[in-house]
PDB file of N, CA and C in Angstrom:
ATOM      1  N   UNK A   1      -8.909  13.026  10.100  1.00 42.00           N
ATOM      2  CA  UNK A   1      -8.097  12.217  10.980  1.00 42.00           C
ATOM      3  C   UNK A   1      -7.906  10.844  10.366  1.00 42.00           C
ATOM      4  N   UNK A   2      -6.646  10.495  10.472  1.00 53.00           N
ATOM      5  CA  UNK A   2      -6.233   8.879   9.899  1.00 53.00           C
ATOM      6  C   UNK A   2      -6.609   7.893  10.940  1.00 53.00           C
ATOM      7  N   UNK A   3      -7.255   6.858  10.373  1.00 53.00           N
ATOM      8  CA  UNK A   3      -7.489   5.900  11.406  1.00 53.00           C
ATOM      9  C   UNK A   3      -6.158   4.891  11.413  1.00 53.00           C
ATOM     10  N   UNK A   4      -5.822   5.011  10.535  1.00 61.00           N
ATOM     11  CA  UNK A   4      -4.340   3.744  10.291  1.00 61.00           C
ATOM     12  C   UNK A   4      -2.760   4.488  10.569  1.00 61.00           C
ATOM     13  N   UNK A   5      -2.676   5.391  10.646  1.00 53.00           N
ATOM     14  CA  UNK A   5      -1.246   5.583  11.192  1.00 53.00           C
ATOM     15  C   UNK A   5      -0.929   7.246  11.106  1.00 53.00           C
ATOM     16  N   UNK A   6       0.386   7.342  11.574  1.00 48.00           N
ATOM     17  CA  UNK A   6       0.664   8.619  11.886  1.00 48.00           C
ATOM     18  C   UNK A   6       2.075   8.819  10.645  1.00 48.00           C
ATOM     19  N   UNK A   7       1.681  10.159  10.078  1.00 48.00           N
ATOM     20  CA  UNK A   7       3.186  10.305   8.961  1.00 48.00           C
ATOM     21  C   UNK A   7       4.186  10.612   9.461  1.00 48.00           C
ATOM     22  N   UNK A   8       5.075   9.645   9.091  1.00 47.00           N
ATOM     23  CA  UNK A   8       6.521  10.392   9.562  1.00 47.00           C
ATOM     24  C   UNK A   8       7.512  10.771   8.245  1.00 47.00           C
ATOM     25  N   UNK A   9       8.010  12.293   8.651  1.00 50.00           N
ATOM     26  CA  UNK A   9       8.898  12.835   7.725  1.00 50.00           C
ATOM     27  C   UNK A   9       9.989  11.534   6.883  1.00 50.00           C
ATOM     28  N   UNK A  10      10.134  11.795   6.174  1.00 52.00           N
ATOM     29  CA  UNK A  10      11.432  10.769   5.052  1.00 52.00           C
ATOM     30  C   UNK A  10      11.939  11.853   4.482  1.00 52.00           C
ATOM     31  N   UNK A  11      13.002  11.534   3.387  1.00 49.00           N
ATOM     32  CA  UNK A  11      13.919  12.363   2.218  1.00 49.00           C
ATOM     33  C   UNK A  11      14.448  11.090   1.326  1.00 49.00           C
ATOM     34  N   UNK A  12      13.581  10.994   0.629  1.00 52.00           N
ATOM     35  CA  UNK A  12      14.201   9.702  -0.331  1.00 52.00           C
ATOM     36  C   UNK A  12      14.901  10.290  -1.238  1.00 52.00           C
ATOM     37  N   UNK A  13      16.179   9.187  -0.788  1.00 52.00           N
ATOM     38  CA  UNK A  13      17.401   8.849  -2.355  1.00 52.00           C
ATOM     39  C   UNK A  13      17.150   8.765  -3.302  1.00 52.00           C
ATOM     40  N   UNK A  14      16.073   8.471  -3.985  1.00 51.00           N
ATOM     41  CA  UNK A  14      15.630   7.635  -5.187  1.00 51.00           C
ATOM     42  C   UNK A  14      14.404   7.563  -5.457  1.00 51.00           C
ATOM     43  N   UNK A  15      13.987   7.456  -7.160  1.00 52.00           N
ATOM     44  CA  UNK A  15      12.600   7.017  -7.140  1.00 52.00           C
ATOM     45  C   UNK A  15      13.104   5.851  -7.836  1.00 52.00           C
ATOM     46  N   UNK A  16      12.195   4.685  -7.366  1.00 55.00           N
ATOM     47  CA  UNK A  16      12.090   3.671  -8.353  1.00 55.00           C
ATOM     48  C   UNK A  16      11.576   3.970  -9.563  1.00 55.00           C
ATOM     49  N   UNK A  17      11.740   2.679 -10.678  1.00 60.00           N
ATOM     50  CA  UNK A  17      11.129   2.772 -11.847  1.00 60.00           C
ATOM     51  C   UNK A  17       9.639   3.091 -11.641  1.00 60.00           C
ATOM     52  N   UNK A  18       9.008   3.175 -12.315  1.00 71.00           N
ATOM     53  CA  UNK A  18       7.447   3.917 -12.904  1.00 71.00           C
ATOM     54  C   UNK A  18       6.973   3.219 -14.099  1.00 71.00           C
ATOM     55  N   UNK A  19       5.855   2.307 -14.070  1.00 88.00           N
ATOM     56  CA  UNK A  19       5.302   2.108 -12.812  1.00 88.00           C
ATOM     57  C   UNK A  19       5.535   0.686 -12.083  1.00 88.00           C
ATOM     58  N   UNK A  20       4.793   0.467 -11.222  1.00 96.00           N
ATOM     59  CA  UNK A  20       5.586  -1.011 -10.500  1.00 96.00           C
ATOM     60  C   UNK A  20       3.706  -1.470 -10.647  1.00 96.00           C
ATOM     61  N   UNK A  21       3.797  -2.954 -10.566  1.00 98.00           N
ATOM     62  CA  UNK A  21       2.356  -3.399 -10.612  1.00 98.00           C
ATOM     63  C   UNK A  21       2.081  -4.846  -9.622  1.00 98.00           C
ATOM     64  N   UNK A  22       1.508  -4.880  -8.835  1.00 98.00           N
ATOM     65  CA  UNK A  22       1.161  -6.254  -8.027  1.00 98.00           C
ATOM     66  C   UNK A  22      -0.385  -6.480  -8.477  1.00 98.00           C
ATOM     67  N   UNK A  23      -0.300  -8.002  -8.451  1.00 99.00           N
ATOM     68  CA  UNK A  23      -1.363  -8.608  -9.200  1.00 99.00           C
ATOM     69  C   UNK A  23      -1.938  -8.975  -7.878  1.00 99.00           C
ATOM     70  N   UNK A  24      -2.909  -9.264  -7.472  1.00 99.00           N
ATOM     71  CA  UNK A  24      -3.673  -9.286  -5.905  1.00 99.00           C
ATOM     72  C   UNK A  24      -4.400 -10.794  -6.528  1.00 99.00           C
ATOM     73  N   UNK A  25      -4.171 -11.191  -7.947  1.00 99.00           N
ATOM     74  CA  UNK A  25      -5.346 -12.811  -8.050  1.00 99.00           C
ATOM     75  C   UNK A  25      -4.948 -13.889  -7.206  1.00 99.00           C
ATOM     76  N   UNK A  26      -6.020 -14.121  -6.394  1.00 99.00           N
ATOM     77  CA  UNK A  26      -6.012 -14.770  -5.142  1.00 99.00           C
ATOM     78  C   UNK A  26      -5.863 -14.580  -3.717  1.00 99.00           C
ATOM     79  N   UNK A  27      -5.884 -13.419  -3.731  1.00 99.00           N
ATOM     80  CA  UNK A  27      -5.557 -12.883  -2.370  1.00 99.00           C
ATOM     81  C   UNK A  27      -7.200 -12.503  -1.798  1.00 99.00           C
ATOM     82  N   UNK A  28      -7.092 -13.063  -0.678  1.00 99.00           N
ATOM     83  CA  UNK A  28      -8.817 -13.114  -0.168  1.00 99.00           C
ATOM     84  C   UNK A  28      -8.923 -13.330   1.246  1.00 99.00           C
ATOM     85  N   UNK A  29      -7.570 -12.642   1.742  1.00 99.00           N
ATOM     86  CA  UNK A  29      -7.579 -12.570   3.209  1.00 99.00           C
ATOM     87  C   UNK A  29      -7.017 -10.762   3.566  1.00 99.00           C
ATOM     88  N   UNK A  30      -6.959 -10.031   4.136  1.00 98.00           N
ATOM     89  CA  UNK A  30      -6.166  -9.295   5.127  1.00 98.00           C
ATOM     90  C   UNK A  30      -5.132  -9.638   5.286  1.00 98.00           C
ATOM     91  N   UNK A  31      -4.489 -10.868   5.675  1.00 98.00           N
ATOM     92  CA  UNK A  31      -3.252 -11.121   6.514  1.00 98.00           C
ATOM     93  C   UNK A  31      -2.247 -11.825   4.640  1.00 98.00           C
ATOM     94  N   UNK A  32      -3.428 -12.073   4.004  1.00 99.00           N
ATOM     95  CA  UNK A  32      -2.676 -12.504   2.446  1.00 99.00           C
ATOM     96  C   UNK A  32      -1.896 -11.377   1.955  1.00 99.00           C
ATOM     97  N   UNK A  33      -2.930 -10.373   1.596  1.00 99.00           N
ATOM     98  CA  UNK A  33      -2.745  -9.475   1.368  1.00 99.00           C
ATOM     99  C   UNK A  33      -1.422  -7.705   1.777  1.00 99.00           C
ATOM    100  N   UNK A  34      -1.723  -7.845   3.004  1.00 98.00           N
ATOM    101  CA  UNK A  34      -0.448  -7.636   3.492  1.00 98.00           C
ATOM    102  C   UNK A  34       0.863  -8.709   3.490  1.00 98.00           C
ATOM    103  N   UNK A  35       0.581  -9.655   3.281  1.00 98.00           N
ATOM    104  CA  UNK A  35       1.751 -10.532   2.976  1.00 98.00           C
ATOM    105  C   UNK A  35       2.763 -10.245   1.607  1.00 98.00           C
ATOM    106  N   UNK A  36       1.684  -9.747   0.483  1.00 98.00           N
ATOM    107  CA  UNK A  36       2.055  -9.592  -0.523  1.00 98.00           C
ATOM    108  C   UNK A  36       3.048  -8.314  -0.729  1.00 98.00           C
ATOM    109  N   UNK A  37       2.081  -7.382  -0.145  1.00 98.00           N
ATOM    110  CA  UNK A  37       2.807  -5.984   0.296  1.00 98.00           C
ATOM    111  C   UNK A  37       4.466  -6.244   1.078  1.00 98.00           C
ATOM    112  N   UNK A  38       4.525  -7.001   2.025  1.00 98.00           N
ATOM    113  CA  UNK A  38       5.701  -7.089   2.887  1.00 98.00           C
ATOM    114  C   UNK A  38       6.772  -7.452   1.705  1.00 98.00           C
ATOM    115  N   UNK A  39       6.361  -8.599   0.915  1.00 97.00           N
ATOM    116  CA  UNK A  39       7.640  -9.407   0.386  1.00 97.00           C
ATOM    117  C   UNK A  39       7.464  -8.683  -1.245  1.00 97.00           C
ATOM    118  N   UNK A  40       6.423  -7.817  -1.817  1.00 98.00           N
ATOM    119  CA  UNK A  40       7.153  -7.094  -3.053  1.00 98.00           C
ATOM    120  C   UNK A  40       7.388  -5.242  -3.032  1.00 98.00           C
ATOM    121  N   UNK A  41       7.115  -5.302  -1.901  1.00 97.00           N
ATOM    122  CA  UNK A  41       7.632  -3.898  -1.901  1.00 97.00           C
ATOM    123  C   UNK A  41       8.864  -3.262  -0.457  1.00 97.00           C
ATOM    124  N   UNK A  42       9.078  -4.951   0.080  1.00 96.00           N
ATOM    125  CA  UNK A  42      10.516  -4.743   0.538  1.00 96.00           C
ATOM    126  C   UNK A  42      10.019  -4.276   1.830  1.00 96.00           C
ATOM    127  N   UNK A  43       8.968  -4.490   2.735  1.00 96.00           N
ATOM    128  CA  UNK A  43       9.097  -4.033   3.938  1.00 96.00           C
ATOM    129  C   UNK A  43       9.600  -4.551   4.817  1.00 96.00           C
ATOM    130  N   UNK A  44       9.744  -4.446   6.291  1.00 94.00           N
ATOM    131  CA  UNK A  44      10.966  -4.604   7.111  1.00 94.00           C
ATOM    132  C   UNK A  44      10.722  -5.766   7.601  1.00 94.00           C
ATOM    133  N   UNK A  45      11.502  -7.004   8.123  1.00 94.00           N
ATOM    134  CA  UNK A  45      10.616  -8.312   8.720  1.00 94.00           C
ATOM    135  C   UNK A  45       9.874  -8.033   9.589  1.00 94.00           C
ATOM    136  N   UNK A  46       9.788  -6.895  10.740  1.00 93.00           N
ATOM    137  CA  UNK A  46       8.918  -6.790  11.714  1.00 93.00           C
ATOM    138  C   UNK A  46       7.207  -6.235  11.674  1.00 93.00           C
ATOM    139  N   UNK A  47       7.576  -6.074   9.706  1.00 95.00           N
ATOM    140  CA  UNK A  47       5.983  -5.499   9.408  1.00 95.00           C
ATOM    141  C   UNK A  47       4.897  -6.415   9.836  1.00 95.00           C
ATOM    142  N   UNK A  48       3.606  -5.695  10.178  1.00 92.00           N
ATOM    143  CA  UNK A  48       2.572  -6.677  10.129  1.00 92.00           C
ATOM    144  C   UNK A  48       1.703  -6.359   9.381  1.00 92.00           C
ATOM    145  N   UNK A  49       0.591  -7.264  10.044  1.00 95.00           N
ATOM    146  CA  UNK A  49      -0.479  -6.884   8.732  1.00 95.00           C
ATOM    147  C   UNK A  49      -1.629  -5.855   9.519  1.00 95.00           C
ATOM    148  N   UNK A  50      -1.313  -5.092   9.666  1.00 97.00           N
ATOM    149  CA  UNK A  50      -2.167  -3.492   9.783  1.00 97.00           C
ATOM    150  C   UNK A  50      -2.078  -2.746   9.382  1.00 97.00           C
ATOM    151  N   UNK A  51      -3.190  -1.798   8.932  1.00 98.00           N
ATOM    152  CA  UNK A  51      -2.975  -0.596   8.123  1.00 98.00           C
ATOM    153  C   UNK A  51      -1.911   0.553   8.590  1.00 98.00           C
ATOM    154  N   UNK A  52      -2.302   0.323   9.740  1.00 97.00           N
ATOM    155  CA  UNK A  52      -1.089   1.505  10.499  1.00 97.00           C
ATOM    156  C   UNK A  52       0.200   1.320   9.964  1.00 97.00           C
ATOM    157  N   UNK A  53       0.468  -0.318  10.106  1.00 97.00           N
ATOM    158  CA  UNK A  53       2.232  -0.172   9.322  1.00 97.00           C
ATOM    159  C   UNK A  53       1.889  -0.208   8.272  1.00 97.00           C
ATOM    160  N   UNK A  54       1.034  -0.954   7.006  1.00 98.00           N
ATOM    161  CA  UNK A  54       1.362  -0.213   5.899  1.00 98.00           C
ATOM    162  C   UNK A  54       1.558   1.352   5.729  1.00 98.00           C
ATOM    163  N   UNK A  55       1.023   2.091   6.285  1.00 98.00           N
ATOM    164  CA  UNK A  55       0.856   3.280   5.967  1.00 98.00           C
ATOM    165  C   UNK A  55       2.290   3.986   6.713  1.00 98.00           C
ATOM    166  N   UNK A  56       2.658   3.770   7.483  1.00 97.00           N
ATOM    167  CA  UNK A  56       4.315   3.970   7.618  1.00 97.00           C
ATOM    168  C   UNK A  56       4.872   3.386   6.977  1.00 97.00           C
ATOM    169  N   UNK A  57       4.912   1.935   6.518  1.00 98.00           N
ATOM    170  CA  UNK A  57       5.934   1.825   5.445  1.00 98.00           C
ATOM    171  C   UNK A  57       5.808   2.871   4.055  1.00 98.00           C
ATOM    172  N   UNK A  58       4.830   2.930   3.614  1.00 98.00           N
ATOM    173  CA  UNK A  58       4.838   3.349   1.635  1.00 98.00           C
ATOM    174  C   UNK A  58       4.596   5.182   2.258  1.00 98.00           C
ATOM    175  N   UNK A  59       5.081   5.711   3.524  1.00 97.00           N
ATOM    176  CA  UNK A  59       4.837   7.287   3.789  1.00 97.00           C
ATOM    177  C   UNK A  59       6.776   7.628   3.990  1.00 97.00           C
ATOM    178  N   UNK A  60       6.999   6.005   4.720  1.00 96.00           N
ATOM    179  CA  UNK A  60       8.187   6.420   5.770  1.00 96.00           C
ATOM    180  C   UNK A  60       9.725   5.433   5.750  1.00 96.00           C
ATOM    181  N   UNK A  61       9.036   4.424   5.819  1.00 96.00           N
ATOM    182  CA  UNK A  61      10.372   3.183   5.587  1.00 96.00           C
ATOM    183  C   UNK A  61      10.790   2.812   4.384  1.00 96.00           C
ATOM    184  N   UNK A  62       9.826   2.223   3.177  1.00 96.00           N
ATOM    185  CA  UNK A  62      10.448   2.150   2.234  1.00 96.00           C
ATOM    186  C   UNK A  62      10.423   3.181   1.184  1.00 96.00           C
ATOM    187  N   UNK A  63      10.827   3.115   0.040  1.00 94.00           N
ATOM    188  CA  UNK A  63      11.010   3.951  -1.126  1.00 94.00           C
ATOM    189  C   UNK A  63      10.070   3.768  -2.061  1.00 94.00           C
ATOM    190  N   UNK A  64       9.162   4.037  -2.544  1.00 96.00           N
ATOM    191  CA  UNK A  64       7.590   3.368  -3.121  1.00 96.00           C
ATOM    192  C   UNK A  64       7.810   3.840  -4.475  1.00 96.00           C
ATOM    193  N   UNK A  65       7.732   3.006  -5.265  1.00 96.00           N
ATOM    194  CA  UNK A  65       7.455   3.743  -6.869  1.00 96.00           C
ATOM    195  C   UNK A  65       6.767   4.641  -6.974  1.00 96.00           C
ATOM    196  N   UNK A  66       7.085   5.415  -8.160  1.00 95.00           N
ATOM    197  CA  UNK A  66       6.487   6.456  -8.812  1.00 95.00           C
ATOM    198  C   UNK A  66       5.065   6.157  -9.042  1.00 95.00           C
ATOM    199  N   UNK A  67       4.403   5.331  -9.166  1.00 97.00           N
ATOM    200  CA  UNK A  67       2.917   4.324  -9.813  1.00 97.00           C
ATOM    201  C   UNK A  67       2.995   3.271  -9.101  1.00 97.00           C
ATOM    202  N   UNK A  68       2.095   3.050  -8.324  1.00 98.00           N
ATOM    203  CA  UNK A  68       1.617   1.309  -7.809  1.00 98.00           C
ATOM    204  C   UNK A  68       0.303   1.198  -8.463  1.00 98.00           C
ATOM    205  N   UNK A  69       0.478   0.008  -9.037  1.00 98.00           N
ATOM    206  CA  UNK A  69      -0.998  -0.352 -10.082  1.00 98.00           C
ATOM    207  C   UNK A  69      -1.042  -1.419  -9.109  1.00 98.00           C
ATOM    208  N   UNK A  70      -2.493  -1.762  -8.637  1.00 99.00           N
ATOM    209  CA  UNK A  70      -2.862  -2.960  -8.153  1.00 99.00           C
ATOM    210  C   UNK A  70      -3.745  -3.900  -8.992  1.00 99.00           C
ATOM    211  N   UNK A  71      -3.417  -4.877 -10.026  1.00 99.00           N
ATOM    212  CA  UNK A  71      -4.296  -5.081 -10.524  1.00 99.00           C
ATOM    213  C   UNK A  71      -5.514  -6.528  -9.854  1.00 99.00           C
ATOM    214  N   UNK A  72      -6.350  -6.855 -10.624  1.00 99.00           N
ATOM    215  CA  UNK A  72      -7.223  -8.461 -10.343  1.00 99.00           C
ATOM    216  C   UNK A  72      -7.324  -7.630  -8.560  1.00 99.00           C
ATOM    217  N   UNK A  73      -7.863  -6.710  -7.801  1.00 99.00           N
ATOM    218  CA  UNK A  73      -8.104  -6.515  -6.546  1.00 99.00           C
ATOM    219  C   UNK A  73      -9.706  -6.733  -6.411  1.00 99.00           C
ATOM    220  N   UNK A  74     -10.353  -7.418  -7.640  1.00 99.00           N
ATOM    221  CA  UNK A  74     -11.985  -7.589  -7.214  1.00 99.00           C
ATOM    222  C   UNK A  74     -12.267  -8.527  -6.070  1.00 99.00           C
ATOM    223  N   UNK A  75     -11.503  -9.912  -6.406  1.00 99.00           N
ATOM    224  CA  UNK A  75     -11.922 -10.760  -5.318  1.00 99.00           C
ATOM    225  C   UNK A  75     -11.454 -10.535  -3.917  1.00 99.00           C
ATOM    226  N   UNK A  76     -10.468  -9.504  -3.901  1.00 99.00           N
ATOM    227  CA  UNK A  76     -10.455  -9.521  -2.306  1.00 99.00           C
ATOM    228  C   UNK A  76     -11.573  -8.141  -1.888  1.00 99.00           C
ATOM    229  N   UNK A  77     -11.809  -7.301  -2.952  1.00 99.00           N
ATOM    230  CA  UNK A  77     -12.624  -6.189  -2.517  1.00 99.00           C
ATOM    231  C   UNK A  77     -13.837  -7.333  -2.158  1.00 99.00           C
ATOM    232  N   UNK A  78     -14.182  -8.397  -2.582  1.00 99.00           N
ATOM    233  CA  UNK A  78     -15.535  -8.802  -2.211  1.00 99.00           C
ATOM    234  C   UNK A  78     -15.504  -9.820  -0.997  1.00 99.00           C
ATOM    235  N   UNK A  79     -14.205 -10.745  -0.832  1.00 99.00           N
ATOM    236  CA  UNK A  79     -13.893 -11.491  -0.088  1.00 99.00           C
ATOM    237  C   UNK A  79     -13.942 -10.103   1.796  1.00 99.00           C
ATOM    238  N   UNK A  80     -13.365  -8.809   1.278  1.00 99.00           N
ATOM    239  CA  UNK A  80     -13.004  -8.108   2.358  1.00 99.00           C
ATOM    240  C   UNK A  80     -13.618  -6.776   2.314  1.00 99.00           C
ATOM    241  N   UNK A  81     -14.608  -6.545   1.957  1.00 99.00           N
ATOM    242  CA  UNK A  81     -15.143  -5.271   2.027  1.00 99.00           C
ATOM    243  C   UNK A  81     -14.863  -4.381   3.000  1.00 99.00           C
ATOM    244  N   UNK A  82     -14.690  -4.972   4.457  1.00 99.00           N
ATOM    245  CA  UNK A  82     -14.330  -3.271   5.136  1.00 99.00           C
ATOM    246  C   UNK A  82     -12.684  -3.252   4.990  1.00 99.00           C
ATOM    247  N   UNK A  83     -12.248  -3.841   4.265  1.00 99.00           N
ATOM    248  CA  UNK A  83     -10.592  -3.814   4.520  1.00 99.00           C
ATOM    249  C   UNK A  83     -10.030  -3.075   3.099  1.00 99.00           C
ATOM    250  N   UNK A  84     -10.920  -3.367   2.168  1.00 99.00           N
ATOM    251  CA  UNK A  84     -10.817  -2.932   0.879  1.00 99.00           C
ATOM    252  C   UNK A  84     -11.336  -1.399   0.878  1.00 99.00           C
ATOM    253  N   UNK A  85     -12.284  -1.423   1.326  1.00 99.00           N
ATOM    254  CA  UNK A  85     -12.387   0.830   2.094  1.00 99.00           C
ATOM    255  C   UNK A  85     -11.688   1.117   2.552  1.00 99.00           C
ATOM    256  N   UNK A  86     -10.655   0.402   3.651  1.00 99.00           N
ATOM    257  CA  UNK A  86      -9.840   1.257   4.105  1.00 99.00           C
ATOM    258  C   UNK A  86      -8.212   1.404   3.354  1.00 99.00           C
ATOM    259  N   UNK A  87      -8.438   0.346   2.638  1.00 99.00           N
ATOM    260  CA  UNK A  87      -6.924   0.405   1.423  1.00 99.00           C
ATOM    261  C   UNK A  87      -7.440   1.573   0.696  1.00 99.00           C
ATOM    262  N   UNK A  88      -8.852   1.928  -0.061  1.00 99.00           N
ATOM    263  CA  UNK A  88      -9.472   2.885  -1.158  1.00 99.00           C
ATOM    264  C   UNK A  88      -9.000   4.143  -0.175  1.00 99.00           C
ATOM    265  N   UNK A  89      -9.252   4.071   1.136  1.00 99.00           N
ATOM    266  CA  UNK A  89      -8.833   5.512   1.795  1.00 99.00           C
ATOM    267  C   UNK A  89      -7.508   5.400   1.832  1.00 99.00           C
ATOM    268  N   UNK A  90      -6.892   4.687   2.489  1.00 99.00           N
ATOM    269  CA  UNK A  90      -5.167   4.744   2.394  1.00 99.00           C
ATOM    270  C   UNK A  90      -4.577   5.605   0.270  1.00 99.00           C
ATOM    271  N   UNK A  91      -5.520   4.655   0.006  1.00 99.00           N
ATOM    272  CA  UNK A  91      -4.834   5.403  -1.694  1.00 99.00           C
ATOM    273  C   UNK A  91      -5.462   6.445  -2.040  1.00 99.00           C
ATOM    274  N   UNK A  92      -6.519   6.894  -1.113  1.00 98.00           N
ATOM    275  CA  UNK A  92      -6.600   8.793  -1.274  1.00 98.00           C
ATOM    276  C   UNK A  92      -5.749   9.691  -0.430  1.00 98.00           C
ATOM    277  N   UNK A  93      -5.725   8.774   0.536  1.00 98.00           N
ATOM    278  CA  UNK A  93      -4.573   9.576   1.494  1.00 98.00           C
ATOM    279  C   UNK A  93      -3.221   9.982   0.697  1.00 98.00           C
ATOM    280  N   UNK A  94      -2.548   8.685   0.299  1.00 98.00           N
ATOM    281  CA  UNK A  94      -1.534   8.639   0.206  1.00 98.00           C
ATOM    282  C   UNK A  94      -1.986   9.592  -0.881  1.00 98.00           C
ATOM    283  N   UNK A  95      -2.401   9.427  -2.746  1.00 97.00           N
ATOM    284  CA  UNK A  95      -2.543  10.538  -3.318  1.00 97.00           C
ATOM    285  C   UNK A  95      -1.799  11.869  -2.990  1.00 97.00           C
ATOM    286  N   UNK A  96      -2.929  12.222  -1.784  1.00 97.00           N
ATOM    287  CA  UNK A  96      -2.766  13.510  -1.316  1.00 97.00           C
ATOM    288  C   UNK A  96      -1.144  14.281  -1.154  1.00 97.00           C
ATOM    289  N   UNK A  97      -1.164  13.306   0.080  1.00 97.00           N
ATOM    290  CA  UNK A  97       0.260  13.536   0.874  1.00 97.00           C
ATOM    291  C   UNK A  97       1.409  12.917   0.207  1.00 97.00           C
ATOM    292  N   UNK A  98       1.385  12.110  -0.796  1.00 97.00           N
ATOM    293  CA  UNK A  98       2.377  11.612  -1.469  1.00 97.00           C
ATOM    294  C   UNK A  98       2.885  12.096  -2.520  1.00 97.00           C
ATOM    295  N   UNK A  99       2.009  13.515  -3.705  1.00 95.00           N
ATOM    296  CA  UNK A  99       1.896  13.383  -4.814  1.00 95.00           C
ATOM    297  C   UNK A  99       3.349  14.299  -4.873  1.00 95.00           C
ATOM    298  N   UNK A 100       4.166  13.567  -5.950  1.00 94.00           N
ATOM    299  CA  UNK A 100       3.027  12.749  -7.385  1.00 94.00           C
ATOM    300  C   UNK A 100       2.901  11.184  -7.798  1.00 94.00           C
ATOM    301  N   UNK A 101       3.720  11.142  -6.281  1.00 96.00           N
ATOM    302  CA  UNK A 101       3.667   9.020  -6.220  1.00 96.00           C
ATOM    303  C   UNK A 101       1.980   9.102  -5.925  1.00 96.00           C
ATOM    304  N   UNK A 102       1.930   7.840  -6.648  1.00 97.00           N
ATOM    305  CA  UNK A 102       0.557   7.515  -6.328  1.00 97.00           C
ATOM    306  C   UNK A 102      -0.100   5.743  -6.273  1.00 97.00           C
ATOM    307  N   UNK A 103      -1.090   5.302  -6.199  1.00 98.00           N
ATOM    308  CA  UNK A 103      -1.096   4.281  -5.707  1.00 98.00           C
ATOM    309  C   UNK A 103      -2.618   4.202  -6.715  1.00 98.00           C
ATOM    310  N   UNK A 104      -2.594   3.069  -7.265  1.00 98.00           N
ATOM    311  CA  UNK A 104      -3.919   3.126  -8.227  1.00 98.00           C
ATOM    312  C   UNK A 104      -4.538   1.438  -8.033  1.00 98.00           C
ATOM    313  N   UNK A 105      -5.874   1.490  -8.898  1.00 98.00           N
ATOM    314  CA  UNK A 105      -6.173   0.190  -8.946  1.00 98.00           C
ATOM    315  C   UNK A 105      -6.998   0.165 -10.329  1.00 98.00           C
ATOM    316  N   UNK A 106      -5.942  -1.028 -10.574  1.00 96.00           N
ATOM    317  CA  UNK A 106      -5.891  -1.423 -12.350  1.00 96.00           C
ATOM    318  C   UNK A 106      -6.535  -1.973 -12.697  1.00 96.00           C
TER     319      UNK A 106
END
């Protein structure tokens, strides 16, 4: 069972280029962090910062690259430890249900 959101069907137009990469150095909040997500991977203005909508956006709203590399994600894994488990589960999830898009950390 997902604790962060429910999948909804898509049919994407397009894959983006392969691979796409966000650099996370400095990000050491939750609400940073989803910030980053909203404004480089194009989510909708009404996104927030919960896992639930990330996980509808990169399943359902937007079009997600072929490869998301996250790189420099140490200091927020330490700044945010239970938030950083549940991104590590979101990128097994997604894995799963996404493949062969996938979501990594660089």
């Amino acid at each position: 069972m997902r604790l962060y959101g429910v999948r909804i069907a898509c049919c994407p137009l397009f894959t983006p280029p392969l691979p796409m990469t966000l650099d996370l150095t400095g990000i050491q909040t939750k609400a940073a962090l989803h910030q980053l997500f909203k404004e480089k991977l194009g989510f909708e203005d009404w996104y927030g910062p919960s896992w639930d909508a990330f996980w509808d956006s990169i399943v359902a709203i937007v079009e997600m690259p072929q490869e998301l590399v996250l790189t420099n994600w140490e200091e927020f894994a330490r700044c945010c430890p239970r938030d950083m488990a549940i991104l590590r589960q979101v990128i097994e999830d997604y894995e799963q249900e996404m493949r062969p898009k996938r979501i990594v950390l660089g």
